[in-house]
PDB file of C-alpha atoms and ligand atoms in Angstrom:
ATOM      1  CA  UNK A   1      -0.563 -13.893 -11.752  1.00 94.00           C
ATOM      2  CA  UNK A   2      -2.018 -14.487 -15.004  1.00 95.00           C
ATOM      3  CA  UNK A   3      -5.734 -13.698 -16.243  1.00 97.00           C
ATOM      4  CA  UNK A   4      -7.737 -14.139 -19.192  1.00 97.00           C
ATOM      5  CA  UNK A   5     -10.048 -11.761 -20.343  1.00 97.00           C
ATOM      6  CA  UNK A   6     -13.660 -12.936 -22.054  1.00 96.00           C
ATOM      7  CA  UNK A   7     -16.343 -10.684 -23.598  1.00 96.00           C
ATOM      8  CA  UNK A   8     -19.882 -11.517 -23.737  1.00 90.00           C
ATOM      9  CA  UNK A   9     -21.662  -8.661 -24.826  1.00 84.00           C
ATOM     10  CA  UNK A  10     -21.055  -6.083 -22.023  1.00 93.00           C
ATOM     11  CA  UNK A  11     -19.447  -7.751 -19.220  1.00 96.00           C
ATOM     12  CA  UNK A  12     -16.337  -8.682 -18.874  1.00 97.00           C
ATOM     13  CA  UNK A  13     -15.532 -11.880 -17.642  1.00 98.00           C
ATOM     14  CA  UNK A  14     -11.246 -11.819 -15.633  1.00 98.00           C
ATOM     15  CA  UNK A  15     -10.207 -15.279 -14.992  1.00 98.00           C
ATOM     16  CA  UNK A  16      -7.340 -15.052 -12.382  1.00 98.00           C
ATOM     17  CA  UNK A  17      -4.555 -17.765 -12.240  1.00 98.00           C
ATOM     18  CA  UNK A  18      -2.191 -18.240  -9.591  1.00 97.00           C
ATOM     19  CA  UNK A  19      -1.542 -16.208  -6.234  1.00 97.00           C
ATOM     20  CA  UNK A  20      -3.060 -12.813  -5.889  1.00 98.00           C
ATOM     21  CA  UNK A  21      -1.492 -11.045  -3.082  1.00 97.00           C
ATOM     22  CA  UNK A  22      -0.215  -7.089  -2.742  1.00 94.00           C
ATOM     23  CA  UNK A  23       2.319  -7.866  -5.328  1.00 93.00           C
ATOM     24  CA  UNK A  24       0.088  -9.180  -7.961  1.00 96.00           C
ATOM     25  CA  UNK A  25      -2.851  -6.906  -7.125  1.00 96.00           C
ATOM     26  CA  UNK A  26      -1.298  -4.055  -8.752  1.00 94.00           C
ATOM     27  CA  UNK A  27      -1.199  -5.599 -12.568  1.00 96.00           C
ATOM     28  CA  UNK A  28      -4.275  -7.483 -11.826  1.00 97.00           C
ATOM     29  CA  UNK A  29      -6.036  -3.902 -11.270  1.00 96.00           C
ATOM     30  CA  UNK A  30      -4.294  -2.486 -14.292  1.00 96.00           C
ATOM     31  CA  UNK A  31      -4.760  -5.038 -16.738  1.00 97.00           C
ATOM     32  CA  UNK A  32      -8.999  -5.351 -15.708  1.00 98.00           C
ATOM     33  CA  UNK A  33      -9.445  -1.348 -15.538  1.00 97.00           C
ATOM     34  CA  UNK A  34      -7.390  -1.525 -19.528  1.00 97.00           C
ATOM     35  CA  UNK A  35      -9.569  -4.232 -20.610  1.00 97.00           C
ATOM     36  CA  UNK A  36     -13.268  -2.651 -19.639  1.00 96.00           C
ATOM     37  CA  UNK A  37     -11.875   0.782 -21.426  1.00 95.00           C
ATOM     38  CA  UNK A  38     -10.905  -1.246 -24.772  1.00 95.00           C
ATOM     39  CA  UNK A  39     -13.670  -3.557 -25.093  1.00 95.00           C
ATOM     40  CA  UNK A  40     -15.843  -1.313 -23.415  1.00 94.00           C
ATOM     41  CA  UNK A  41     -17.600  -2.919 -20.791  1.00 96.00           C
ATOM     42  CA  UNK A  42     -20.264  -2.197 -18.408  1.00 96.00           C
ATOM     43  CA  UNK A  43     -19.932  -5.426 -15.752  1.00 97.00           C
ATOM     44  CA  UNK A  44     -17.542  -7.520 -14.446  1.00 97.00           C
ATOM     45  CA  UNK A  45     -16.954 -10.976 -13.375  1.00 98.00           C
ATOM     46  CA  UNK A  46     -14.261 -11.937 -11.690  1.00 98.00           C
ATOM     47  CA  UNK A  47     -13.417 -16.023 -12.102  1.00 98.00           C
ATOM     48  CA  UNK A  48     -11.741 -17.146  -8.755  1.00 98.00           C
ATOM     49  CA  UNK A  49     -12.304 -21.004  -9.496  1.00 97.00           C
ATOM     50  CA  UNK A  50      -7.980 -21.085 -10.939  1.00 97.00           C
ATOM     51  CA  UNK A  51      -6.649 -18.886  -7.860  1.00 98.00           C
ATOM     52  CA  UNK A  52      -4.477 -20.515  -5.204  1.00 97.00           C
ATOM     53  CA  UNK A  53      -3.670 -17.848  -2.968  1.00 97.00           C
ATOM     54  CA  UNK A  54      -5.227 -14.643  -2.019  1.00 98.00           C
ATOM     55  CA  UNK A  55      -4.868 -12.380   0.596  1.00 97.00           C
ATOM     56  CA  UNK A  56      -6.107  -8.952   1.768  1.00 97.00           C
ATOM     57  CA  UNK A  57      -5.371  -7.430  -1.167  1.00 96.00           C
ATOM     58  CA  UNK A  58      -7.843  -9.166  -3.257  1.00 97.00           C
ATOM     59  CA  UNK A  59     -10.180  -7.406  -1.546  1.00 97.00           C
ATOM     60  CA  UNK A  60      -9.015  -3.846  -2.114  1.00 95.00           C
ATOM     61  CA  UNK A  61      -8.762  -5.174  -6.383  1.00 97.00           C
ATOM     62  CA  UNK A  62     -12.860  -6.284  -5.940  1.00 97.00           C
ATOM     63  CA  UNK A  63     -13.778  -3.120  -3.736  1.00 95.00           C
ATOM     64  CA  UNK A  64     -11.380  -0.310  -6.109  1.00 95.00           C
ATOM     65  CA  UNK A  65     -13.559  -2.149  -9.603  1.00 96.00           C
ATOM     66  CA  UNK A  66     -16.995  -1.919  -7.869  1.00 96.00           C
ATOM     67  CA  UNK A  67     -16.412   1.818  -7.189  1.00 93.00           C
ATOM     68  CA  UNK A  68     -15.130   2.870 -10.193  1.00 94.00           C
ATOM     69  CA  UNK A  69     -17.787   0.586 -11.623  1.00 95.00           C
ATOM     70  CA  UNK A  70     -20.759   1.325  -9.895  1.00 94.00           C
ATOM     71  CA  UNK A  71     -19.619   5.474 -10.160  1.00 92.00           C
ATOM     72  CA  UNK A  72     -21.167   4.582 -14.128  1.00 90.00           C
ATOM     73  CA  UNK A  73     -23.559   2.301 -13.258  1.00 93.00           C
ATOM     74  CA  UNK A  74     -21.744  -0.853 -13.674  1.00 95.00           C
ATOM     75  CA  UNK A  75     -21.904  -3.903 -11.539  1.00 95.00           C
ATOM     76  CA  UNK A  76     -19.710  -6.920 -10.077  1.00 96.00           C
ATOM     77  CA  UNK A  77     -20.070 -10.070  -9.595  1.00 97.00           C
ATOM     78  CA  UNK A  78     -17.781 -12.697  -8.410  1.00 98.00           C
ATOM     79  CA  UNK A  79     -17.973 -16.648  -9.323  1.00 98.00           C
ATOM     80  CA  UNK A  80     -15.335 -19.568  -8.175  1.00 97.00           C
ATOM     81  CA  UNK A  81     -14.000 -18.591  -4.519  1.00 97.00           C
ATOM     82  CA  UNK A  82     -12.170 -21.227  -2.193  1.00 95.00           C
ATOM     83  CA  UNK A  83     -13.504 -21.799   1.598  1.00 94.00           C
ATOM     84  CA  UNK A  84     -11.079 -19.034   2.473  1.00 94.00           C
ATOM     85  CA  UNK A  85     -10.960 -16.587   0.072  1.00 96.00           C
ATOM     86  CA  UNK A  86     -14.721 -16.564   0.748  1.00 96.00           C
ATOM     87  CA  UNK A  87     -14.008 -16.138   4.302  1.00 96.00           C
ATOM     88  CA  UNK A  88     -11.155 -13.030   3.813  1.00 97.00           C
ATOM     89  CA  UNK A  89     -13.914 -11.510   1.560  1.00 97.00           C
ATOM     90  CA  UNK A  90     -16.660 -11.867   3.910  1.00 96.00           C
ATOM     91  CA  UNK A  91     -14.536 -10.689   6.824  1.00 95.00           C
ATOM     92  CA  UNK A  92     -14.438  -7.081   4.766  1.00 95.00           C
ATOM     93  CA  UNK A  93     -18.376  -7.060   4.000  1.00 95.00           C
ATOM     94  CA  UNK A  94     -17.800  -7.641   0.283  1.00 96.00           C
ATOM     95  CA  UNK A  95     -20.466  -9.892  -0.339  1.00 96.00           C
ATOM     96  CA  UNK A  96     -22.611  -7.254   0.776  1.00 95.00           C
ATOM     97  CA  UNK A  97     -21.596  -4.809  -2.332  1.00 94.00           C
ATOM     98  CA  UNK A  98     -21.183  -7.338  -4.933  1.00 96.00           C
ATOM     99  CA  UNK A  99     -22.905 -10.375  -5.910  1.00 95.00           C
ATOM    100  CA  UNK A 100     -21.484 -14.257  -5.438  1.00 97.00           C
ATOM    101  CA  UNK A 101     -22.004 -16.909  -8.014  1.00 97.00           C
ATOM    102  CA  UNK A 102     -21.302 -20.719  -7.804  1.00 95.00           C
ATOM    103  CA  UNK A 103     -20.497 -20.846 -11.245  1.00 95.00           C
ATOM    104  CA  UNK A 104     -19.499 -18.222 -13.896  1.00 95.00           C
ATOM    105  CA  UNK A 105     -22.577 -18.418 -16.351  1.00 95.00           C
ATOM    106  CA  UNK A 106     -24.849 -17.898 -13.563  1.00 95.00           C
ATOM    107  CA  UNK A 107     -23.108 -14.612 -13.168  1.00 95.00           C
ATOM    108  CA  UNK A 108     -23.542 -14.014 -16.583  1.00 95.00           C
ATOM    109  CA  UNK A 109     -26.690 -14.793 -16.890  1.00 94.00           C
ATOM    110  CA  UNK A 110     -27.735 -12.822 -13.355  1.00 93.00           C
ATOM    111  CA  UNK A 111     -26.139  -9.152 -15.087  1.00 93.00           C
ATOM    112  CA  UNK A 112     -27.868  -9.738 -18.284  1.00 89.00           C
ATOM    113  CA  UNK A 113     -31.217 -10.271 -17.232  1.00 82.00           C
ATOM    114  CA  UNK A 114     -30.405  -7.431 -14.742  1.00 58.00           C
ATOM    115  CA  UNK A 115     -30.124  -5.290 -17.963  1.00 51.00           C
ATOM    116  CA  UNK A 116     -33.024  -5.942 -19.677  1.00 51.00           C
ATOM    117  CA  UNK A 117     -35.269  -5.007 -16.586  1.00 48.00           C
TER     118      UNK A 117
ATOM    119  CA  UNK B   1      11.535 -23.398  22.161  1.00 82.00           C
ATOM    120  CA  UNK B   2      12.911 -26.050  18.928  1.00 85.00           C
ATOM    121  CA  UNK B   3      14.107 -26.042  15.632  1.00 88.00           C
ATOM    122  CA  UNK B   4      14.497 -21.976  15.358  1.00 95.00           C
ATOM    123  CA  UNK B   5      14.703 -20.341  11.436  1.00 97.00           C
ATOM    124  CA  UNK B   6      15.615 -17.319  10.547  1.00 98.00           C
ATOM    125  CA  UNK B   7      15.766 -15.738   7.006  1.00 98.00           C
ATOM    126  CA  UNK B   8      16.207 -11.604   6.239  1.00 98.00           C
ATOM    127  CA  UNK B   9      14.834 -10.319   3.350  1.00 98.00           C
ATOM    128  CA  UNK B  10      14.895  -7.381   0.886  1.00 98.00           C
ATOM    129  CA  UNK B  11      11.706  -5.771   1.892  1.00 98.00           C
ATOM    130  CA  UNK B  12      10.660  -6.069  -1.702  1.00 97.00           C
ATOM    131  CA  UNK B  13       6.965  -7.161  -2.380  1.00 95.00           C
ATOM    132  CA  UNK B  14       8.641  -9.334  -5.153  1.00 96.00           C
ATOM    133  CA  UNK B  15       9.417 -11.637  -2.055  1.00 97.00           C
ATOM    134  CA  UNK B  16       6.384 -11.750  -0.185  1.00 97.00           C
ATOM    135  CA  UNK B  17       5.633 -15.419  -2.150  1.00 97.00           C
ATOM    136  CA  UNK B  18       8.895 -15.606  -1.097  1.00 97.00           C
ATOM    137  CA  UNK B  19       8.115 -15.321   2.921  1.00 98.00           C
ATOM    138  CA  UNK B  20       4.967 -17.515   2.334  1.00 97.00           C
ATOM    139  CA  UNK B  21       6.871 -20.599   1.047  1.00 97.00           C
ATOM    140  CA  UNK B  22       9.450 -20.347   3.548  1.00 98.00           C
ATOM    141  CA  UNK B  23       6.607 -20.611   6.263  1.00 98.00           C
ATOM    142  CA  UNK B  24       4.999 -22.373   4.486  1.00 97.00           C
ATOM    143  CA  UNK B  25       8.025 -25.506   4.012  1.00 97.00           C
ATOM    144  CA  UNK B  26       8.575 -24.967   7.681  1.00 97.00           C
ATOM    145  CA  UNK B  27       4.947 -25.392   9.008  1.00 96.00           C
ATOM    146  CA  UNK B  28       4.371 -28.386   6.663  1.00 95.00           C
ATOM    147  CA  UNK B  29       6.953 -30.696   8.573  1.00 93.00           C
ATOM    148  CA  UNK B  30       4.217 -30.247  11.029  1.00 93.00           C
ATOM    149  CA  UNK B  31       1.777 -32.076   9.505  1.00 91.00           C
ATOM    150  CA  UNK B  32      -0.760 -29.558   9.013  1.00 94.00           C
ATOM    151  CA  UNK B  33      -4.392 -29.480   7.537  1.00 94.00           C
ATOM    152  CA  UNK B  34      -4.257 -28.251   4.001  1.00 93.00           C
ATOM    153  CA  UNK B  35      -6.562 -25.240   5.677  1.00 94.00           C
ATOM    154  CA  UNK B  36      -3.807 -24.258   8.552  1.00 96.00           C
ATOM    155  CA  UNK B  37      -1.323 -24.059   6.024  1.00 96.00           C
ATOM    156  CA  UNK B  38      -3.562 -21.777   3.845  1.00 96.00           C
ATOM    157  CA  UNK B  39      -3.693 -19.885   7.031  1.00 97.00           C
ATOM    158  CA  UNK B  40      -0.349 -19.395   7.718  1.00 98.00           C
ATOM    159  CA  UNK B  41       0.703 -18.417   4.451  1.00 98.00           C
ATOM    160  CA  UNK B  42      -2.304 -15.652   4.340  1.00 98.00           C
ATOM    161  CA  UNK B  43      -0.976 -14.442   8.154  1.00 98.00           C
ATOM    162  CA  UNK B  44       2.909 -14.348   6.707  1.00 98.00           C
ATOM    163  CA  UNK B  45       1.702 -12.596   3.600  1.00 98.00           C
ATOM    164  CA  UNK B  46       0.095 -10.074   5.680  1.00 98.00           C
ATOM    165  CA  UNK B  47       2.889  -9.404   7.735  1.00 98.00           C
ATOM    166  CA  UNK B  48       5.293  -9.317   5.226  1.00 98.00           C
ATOM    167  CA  UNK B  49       3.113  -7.206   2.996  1.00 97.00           C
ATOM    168  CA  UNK B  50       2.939  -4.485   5.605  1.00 97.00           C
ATOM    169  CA  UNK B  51       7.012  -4.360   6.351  1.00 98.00           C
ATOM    170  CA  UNK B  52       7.387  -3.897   2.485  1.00 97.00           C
ATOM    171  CA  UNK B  53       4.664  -1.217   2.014  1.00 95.00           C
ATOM    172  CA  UNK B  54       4.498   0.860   5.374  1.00 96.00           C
ATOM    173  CA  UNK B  55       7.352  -0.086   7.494  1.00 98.00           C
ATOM    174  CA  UNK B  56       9.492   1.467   4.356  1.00 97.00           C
ATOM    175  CA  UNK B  57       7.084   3.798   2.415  1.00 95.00           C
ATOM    176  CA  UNK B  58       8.586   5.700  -0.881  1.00 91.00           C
ATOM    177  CA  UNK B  59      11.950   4.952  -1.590  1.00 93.00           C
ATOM    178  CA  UNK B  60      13.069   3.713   2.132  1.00 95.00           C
ATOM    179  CA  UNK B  61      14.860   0.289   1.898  1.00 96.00           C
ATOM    180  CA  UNK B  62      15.637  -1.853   4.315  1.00 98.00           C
ATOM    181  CA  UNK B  63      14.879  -5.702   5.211  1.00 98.00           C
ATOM    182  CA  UNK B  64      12.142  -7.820   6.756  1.00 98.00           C
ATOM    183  CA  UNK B  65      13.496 -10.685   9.349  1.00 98.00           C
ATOM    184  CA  UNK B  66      10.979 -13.574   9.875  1.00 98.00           C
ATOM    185  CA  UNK B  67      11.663 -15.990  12.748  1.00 98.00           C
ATOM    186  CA  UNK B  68       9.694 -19.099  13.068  1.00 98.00           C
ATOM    187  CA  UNK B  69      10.040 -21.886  15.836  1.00 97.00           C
ATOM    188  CA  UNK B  70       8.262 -24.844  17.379  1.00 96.00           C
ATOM    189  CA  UNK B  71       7.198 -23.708  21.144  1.00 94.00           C
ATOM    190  CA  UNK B  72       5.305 -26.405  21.851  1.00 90.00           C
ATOM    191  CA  UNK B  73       4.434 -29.696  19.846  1.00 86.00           C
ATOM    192  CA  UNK B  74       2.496 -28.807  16.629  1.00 90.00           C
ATOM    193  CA  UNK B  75       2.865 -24.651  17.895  1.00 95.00           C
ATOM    194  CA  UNK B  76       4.360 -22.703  15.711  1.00 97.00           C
ATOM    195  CA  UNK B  77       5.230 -18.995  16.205  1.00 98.00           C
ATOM    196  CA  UNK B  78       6.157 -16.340  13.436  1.00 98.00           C
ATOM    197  CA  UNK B  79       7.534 -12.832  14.429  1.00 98.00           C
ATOM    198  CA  UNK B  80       8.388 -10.438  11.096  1.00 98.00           C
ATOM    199  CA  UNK B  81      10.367  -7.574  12.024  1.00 98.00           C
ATOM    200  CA  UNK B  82      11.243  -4.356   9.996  1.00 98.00           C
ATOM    201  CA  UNK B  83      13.625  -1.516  11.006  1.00 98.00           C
ATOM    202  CA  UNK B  84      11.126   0.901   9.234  1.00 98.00           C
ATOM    203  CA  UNK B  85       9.562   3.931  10.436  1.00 98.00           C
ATOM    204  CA  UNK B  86       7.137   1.828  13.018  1.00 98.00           C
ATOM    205  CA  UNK B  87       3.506   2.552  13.761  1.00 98.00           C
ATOM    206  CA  UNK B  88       2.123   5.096  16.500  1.00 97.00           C
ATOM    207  CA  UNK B  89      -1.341   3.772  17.320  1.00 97.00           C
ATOM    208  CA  UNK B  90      -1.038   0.480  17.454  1.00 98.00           C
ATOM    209  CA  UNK B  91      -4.911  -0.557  18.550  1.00 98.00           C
ATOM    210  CA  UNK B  92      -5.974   2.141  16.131  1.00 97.00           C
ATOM    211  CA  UNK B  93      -3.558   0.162  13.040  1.00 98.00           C
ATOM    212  CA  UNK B  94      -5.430  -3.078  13.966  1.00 98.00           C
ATOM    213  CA  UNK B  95      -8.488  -2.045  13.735  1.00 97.00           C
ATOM    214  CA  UNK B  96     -10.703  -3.607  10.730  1.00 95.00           C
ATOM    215  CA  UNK B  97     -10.759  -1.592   7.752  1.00 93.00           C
ATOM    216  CA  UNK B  98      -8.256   1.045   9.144  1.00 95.00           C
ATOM    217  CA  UNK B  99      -5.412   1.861   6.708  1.00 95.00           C
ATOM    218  CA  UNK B 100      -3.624   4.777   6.354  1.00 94.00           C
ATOM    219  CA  UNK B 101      -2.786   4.104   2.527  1.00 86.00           C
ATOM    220  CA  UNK B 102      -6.053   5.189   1.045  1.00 76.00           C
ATOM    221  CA  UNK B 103      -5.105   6.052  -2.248  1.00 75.00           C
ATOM    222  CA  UNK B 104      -3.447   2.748  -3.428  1.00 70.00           C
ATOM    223  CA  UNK B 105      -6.819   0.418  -2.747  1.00 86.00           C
ATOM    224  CA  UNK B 106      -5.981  -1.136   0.424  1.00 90.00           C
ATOM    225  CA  UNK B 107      -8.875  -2.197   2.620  1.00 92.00           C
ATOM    226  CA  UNK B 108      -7.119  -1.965   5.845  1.00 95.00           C
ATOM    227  CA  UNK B 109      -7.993  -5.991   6.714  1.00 96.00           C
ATOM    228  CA  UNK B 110      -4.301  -6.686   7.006  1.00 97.00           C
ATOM    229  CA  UNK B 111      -4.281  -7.211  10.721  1.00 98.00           C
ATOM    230  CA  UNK B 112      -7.746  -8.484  10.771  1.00 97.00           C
ATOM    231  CA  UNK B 113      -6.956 -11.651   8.524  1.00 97.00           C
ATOM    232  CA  UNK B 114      -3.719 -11.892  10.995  1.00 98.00           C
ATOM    233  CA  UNK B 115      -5.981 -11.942  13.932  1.00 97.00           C
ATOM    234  CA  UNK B 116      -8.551 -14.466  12.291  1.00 96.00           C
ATOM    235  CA  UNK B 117      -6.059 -17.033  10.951  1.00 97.00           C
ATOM    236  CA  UNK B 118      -3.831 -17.326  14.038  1.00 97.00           C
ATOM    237  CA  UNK B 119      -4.563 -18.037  17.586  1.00 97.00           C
ATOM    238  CA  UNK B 120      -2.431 -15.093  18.925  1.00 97.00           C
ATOM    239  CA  UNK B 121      -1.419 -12.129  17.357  1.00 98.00           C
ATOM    240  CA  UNK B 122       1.233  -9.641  19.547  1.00 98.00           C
ATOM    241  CA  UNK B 123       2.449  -6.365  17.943  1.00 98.00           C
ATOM    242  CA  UNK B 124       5.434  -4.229  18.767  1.00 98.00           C
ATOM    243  CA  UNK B 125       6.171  -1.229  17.617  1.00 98.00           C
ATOM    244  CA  UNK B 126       7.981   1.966  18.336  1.00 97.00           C
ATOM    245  CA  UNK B 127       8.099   5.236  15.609  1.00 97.00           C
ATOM    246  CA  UNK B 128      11.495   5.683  14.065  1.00 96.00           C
ATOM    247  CA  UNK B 129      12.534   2.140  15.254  1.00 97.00           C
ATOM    248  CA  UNK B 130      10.082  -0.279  13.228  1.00 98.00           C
ATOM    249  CA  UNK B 131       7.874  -3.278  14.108  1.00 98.00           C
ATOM    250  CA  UNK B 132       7.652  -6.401  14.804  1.00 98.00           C
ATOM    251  CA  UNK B 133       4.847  -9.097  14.536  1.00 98.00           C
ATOM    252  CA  UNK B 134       4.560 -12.069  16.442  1.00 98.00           C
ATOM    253  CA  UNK B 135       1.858 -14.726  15.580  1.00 98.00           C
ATOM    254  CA  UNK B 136       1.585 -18.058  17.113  1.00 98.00           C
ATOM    255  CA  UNK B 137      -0.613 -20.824  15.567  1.00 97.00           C
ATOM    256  CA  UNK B 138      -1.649 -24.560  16.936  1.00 95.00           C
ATOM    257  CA  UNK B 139      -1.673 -26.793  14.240  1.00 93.00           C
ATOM    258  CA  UNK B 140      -4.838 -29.503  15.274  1.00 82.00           C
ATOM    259  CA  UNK B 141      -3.574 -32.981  16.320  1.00 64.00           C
ATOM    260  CA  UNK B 142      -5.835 -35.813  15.778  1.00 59.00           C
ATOM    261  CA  UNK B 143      -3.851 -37.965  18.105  1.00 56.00           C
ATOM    262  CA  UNK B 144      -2.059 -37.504  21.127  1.00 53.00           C
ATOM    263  CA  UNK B 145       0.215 -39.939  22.455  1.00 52.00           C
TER     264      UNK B 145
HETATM  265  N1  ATP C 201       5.194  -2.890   9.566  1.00 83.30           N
HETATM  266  C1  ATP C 201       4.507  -1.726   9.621  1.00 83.30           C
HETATM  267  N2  ATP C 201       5.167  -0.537   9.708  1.00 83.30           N
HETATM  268  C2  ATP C 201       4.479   0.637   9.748  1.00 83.30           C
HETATM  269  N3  ATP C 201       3.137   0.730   9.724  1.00 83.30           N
HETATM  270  C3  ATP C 201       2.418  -0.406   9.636  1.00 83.30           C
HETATM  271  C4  ATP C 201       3.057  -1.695   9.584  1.00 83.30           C
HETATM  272  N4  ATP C 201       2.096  -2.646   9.527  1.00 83.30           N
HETATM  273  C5  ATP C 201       0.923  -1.987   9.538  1.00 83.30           C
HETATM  274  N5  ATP C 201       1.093  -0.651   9.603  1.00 83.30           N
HETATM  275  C6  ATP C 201       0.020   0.369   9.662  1.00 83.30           C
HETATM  276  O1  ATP C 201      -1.187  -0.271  10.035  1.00 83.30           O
HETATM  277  C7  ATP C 201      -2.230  -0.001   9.098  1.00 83.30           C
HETATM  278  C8  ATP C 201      -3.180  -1.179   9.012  1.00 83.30           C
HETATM  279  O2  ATP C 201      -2.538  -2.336   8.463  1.00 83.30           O
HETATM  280  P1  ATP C 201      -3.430  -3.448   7.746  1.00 83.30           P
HETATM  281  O3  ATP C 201      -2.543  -4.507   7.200  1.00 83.30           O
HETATM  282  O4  ATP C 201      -4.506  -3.874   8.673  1.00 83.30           O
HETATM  283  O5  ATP C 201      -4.128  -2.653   6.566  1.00 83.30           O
HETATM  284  P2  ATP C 201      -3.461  -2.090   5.225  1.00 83.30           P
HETATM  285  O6  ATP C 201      -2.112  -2.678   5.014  1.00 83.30           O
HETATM  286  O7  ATP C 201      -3.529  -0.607   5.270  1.00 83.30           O
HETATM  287  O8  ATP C 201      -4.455  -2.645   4.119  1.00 83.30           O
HETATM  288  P3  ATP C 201      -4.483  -4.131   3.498  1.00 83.30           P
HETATM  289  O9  ATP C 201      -3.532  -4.987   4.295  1.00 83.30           O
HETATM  290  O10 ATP C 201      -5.880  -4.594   3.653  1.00 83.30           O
HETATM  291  O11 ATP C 201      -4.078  -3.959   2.089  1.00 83.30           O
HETATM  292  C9  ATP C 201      -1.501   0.318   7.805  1.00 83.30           C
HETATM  293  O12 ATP C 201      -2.279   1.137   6.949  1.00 83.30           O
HETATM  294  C10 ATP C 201      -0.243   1.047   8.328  1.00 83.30           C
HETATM  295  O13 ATP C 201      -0.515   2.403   8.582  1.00 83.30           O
HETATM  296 MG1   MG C 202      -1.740  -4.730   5.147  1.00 83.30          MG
END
């Protein structure tokens, strides 16, 4: 699975491509904790609108970020989900700990103002 | 029971995209909705998932046989079987958001998405002997003749 990484400010914006199941998760985990160190980010969004797959273990990858995350005060948000990746999310409460988005500058937009307050 | 498949694999995670296309090239002679088929690759990637990571934890190897056949028209069954170190409670492993792999992430919605995605879900397992996982799924049929 690849991702791009986008900074605005202090949240970072992952965009997954591809399949993210237990064998991607690992990298995908890696690569967004490596990214908020260097750039040194506060929030995250992660961009599902480019993934084709996911199972369960996309929702241990949202879950393990929003701890570590919210542990400094940080915050998720997710934008971009299929029908069923919704559903496998939903099915583990996520959507009760982190915040969806139709599209990605809404998320944006949703943790700045969040900021200011 | 019809047109039987069986493939063994290197319980790897490398090949649990692997297991998903397999089931996935099988189911779609079928003709399945693009959502069943989502379905049944998410159920297989489950399964398969769980041979590679608990039915062989550390540096256990070993191999993952998935069986898939037509039972009835447009049903399609699945079983995934390790030889791995099996799993004693089995309610208590299917419960939602039970794992025993805390440390590494995992949510413990394996068997849940299984359960969701398929119409029937049947487990078998025995410590020291390894598992097996049987799902059966009815593909919807607009017409019947
Ligand atoms: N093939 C297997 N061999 C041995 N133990 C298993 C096997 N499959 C499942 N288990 C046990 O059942 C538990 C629950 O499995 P389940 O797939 O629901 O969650 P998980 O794999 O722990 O987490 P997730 O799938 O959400 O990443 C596992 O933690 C493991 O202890
Ligand atoms: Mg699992």
């Amino acid at each position: 699975m690849d991702m791009i990484f986008n900074i605005k400010e202090n949240i970072l914006v992952a965009e997954l491509f591809g399949e993210l199941d237990h064998h991607a998760a690992g990298k995908v985990r890696e690569d967004t904790d490596s990214a908020m160190e260097t750039y040194g980010c506060r929030d995250l969004v992660f961009d599902f609108t480019r993934v084709t797959f996911m199972d369960s273990s996309g929702i241990g990858v949202i879950l393990g970020r929003y701890r570590k995350l919210s542990a400094a005060g940080g915050r998720v948000a997710i934008t971009g989900c299929s029908l069923t990746v919704r559903n496998i999310l939903n099915m583990a409460g996520v959507f009760s700990l982190v915040d969806y988005f139709d599209t990605r500058d809404e998320a944006v937009n949703y943790l700045n103002r969040k900021e200011v307050s | 029971m019809e047109k039987i498949l069986k493939v063994q694999m290197e319980a790897v995670l490398e090949n649990q995209g692997l297991a998903r296309a397999v089931a996935a090239a099988y189911a779609s002679e079928l003709d399945p909705t693009v959502e069943e088929l989502t379905e049944i690759k998410t159920a297989v990637s489950e399964a398969f998932s769980n041979a590679a990571i608990h039915g062989y934890p550390g540096d256990m190897s070993g191999s993952v046989t998935m069986e898939i056949a037509t039972i009835r028209p447009s049903t399609i069954m699945i079983k995934i079987s390790d030889q791995g170190v099996g799993i004693e409670d089995i309610a208590q492993a299917m419960e939602p958001l039970f794992t025993t792999d805390t440390g590494d992430e995992r949510s413990g919605m394996g068997f849940t998405v299984m359960e969701s995605f398929t119409d029937k879900i049947k487990v078998d397992s025995r410590p020291g002997e390894g598992t097996t996982v049987t799902l059966i799924k009815k593909l919807d049929t607009y017409y019947d003749f």
